[in-house]
Coordinates of C-alpha atoms in Angstrom, one line a residue:
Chain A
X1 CA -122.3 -39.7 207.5
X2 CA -119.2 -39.2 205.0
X3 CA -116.1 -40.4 205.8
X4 CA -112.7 -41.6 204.3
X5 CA -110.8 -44.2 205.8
X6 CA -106.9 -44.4 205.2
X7 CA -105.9 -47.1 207.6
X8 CA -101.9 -47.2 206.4
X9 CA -100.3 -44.1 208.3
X10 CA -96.6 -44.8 206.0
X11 CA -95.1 -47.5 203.9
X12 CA -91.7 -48.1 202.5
X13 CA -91.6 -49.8 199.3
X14 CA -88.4 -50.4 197.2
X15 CA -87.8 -48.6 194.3
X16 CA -89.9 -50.2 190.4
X17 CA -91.8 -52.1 192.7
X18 CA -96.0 -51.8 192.8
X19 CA -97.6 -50.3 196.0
X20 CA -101.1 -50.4 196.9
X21 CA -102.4 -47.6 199.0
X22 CA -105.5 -48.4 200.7
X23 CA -108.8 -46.0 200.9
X24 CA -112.3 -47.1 202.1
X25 CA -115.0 -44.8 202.2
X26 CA -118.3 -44.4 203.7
X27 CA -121.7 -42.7 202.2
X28 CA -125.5 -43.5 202.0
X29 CA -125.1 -41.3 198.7
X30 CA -125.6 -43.2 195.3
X31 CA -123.9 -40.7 193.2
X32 CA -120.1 -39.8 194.4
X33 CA -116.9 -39.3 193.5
X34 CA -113.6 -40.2 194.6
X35 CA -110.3 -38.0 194.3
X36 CA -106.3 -39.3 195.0
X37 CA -104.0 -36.3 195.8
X38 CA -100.2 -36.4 196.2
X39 CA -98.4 -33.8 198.6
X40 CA -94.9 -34.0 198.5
X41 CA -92.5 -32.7 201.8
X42 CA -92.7 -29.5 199.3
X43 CA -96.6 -28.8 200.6
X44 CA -98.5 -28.2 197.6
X45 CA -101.1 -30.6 196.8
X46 CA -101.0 -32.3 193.4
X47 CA -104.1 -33.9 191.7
X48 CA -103.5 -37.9 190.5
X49 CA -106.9 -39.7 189.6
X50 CA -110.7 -39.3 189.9
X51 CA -113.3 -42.0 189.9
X52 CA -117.1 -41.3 189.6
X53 CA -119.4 -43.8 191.3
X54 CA -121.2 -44.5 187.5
X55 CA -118.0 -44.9 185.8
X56 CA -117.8 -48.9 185.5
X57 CA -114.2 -49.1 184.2
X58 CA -111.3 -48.8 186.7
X59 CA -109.5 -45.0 186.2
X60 CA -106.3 -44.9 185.3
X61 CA -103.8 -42.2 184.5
X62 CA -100.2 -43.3 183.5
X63 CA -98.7 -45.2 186.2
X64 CA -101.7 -44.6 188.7
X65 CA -104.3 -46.5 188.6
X66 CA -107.5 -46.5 190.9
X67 CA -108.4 -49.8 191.8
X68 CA -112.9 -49.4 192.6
X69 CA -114.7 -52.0 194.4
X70 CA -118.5 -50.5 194.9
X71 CA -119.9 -52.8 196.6
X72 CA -116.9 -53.1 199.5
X73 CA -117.0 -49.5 199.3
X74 CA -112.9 -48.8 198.6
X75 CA -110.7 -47.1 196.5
X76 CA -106.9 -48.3 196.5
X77 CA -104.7 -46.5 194.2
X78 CA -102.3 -48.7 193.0
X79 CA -98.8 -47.1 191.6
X80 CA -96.9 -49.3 189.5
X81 CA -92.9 -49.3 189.1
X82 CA -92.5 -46.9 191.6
X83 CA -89.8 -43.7 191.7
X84 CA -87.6 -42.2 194.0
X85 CA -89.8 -38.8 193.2
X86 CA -92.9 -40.9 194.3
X87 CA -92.3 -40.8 198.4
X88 CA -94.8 -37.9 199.8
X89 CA -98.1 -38.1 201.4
X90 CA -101.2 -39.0 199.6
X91 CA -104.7 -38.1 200.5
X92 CA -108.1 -39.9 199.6
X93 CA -110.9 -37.8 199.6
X94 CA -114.4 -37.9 198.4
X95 CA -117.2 -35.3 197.5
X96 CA -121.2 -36.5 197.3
X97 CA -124.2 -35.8 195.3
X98 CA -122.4 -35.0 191.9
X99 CA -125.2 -33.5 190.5
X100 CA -125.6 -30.5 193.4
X101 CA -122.6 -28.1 193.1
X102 CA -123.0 -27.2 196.6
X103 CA -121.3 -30.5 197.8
X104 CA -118.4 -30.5 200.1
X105 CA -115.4 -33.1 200.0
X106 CA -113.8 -34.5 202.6
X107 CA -110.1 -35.8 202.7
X108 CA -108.7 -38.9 204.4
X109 CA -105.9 -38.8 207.2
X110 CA -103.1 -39.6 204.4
X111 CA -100.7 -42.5 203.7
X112 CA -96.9 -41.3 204.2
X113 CA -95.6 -43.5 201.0
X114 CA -91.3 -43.8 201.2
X115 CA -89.8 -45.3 198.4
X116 CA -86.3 -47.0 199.2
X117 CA -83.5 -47.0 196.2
Chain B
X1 CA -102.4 -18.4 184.2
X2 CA -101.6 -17.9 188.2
X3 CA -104.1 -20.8 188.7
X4 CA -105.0 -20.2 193.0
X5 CA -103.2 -17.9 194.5
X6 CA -102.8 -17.0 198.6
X7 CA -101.5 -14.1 200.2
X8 CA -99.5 -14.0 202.9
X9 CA -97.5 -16.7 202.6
X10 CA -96.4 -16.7 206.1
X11 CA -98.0 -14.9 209.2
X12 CA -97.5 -14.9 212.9
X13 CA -99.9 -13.4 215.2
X14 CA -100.8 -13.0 219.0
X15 CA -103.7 -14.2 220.6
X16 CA -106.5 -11.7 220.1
X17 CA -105.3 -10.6 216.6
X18 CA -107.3 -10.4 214.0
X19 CA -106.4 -11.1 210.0
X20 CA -107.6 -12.0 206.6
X21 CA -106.0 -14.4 204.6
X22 CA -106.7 -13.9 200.7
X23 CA -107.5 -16.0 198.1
X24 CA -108.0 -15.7 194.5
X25 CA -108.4 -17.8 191.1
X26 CA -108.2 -17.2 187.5
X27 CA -109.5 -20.1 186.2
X28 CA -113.3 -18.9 186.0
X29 CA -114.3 -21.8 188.9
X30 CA -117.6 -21.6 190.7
X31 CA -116.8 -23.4 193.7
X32 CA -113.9 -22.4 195.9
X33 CA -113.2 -23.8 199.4
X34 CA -110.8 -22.8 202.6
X35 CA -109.0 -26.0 204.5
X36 CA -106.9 -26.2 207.3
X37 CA -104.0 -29.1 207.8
X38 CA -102.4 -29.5 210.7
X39 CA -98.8 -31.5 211.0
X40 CA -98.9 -35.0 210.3
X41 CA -103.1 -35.1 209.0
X42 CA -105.4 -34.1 206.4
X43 CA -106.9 -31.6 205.2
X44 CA -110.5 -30.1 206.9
X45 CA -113.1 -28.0 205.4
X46 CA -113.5 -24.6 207.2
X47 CA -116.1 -23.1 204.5
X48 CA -116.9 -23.6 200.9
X49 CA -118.4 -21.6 198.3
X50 CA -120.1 -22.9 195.7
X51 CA -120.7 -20.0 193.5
X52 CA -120.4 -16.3 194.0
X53 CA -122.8 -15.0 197.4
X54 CA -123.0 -18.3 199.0
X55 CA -120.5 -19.8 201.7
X56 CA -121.7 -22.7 203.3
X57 CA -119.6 -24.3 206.8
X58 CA -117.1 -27.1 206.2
X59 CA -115.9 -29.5 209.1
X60 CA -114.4 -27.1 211.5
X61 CA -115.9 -23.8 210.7
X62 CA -115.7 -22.0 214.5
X63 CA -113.5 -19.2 215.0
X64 CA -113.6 -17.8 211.3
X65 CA -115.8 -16.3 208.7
X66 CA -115.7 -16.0 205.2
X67 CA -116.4 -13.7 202.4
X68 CA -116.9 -14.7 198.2
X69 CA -116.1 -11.0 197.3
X70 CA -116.4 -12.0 193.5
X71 CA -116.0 -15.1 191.3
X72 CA -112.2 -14.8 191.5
X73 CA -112.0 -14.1 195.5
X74 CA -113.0 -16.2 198.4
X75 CA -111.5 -14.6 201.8
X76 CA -110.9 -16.1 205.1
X77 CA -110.9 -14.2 208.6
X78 CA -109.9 -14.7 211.8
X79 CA -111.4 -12.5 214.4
X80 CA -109.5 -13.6 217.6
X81 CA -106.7 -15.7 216.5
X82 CA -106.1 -18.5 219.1
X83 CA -103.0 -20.8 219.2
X84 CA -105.6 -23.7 218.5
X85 CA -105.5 -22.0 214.9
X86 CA -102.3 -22.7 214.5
X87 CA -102.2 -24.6 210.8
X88 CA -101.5 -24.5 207.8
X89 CA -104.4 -22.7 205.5
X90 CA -105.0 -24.0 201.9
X91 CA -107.6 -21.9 199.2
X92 CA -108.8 -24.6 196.5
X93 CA -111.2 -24.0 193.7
X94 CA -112.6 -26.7 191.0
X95 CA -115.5 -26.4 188.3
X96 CA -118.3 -28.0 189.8
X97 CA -121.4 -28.1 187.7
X98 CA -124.6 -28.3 189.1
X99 CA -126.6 -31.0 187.6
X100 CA -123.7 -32.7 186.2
X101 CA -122.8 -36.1 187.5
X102 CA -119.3 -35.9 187.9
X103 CA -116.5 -33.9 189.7
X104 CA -113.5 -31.8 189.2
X105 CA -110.1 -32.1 190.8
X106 CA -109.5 -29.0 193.2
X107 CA -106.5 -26.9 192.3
X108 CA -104.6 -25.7 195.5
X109 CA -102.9 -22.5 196.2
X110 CA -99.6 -22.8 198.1
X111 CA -100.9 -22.5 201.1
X112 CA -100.1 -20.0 203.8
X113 CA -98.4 -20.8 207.4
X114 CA -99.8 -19.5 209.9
X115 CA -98.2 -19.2 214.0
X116 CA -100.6 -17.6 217.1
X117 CA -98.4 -17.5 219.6

């Protein structure tokens, strides 16, 4: 069955430093992909990166980067030099069988991320 | 461009009430999707769309129903409103192409708040 696993429930991390938050994620399904959101204390919901399960290079997207191990089956996203504007929650999520547009995605239970000055 | 839009924004009901939250998107998307988030977790699929005249059922579709009026709208009902539905209600959409192996980051309405008290 589908699922995402966010095992961190919060982290503080001081300000310009790295912070790697954790997703692992579960599927029979050989072609996936896998989705980092942001949702600051404002509520919306902000897209970050997006891995496919056939892309062989590691996405990245300015500071975010989406750190893929296939075969352990997780999907960290690592933010380097981190901001004050960077605490909120962040959500892993994933959606299944790429090539059927009827596919659902699922989201994880979040990471609370709080960066300290 | 709007991108997703929700109406109401806010809404407080009484047990038994019925409503219909709205939803609608200018960005010409196929698939469109209802979620719930509840404080302090992720989001959960209620239903999903993935082109105009289908729904299919998310995660946690009991207690509502769903209507893709057009491309652009993608409504969600609640027939007896219980405090159990307490939540907060996102509307997402994203261009999902069938037989293309990749996927598209959801865009997210604001979100409406909803009490049953």
């Amino acid at each position: 069955a589908q699922k995402i696993t966010q095992t961190q429930p919060g982290m503080f991390v001081q300000e310009k430093e790295a912070v790697t938050l954790d997703c692992t994620y579960d599927t029979s399904d050989q072609s996936y992909g896998l989705f980092w959101y942001k949702q600051p204390s404002s509520g919306e919901m902000i897209f970050l990166i997006y891995q496919g399960s056939y892309d062989e290079q590691n996405a990245t997207e300015g500071r975010y980067s989406l750190n893929f191990q296939k075969a352990r089956k997780s999907a960290n996203l690592v933010i380097s030099a981190s901001q004050l504007g960077d605490s909120a929650m962040y959500f892993c999520a994933m959606r299944e069988t790429l090539y059927s547009s009827a596919s659902k995605i699922i989201f994880g239970s979040g990471t609370r991320l709080s960066i300290r000055p | 461009n709007a991108g997703v839009t929700q109406t109401p924004k806010f809404q407080v009901l009484k047990t038994g009430q019925s409503m219909t939250l709205q939803c609608a998107q200018d960005m010409n998307h196929n698939s469109m999707y209802w979620y719930r988030q509840d404080p302090g977790m992720g989001l959960r699929l209620i239903y999903y769309s993935a082109s105009e005249g289908t729904t299919d059922k998310g995660e946690v579709p009991n207690g509502y129903n769903v209507s893709r009026l057009n491309k652009r709208e993608f409504s969600l009902r609640l027939e007896s409103a219980a405090p159990s539905q307490t939540s907060v209600y996102f509307c997402a959409s994203s261009e999902e192409i069938a037989g293309e192996k990749r996927s598209y980051e959801q865009y997210f309405g604001p979100g409406t708040r909803l009490t049953v008290t």
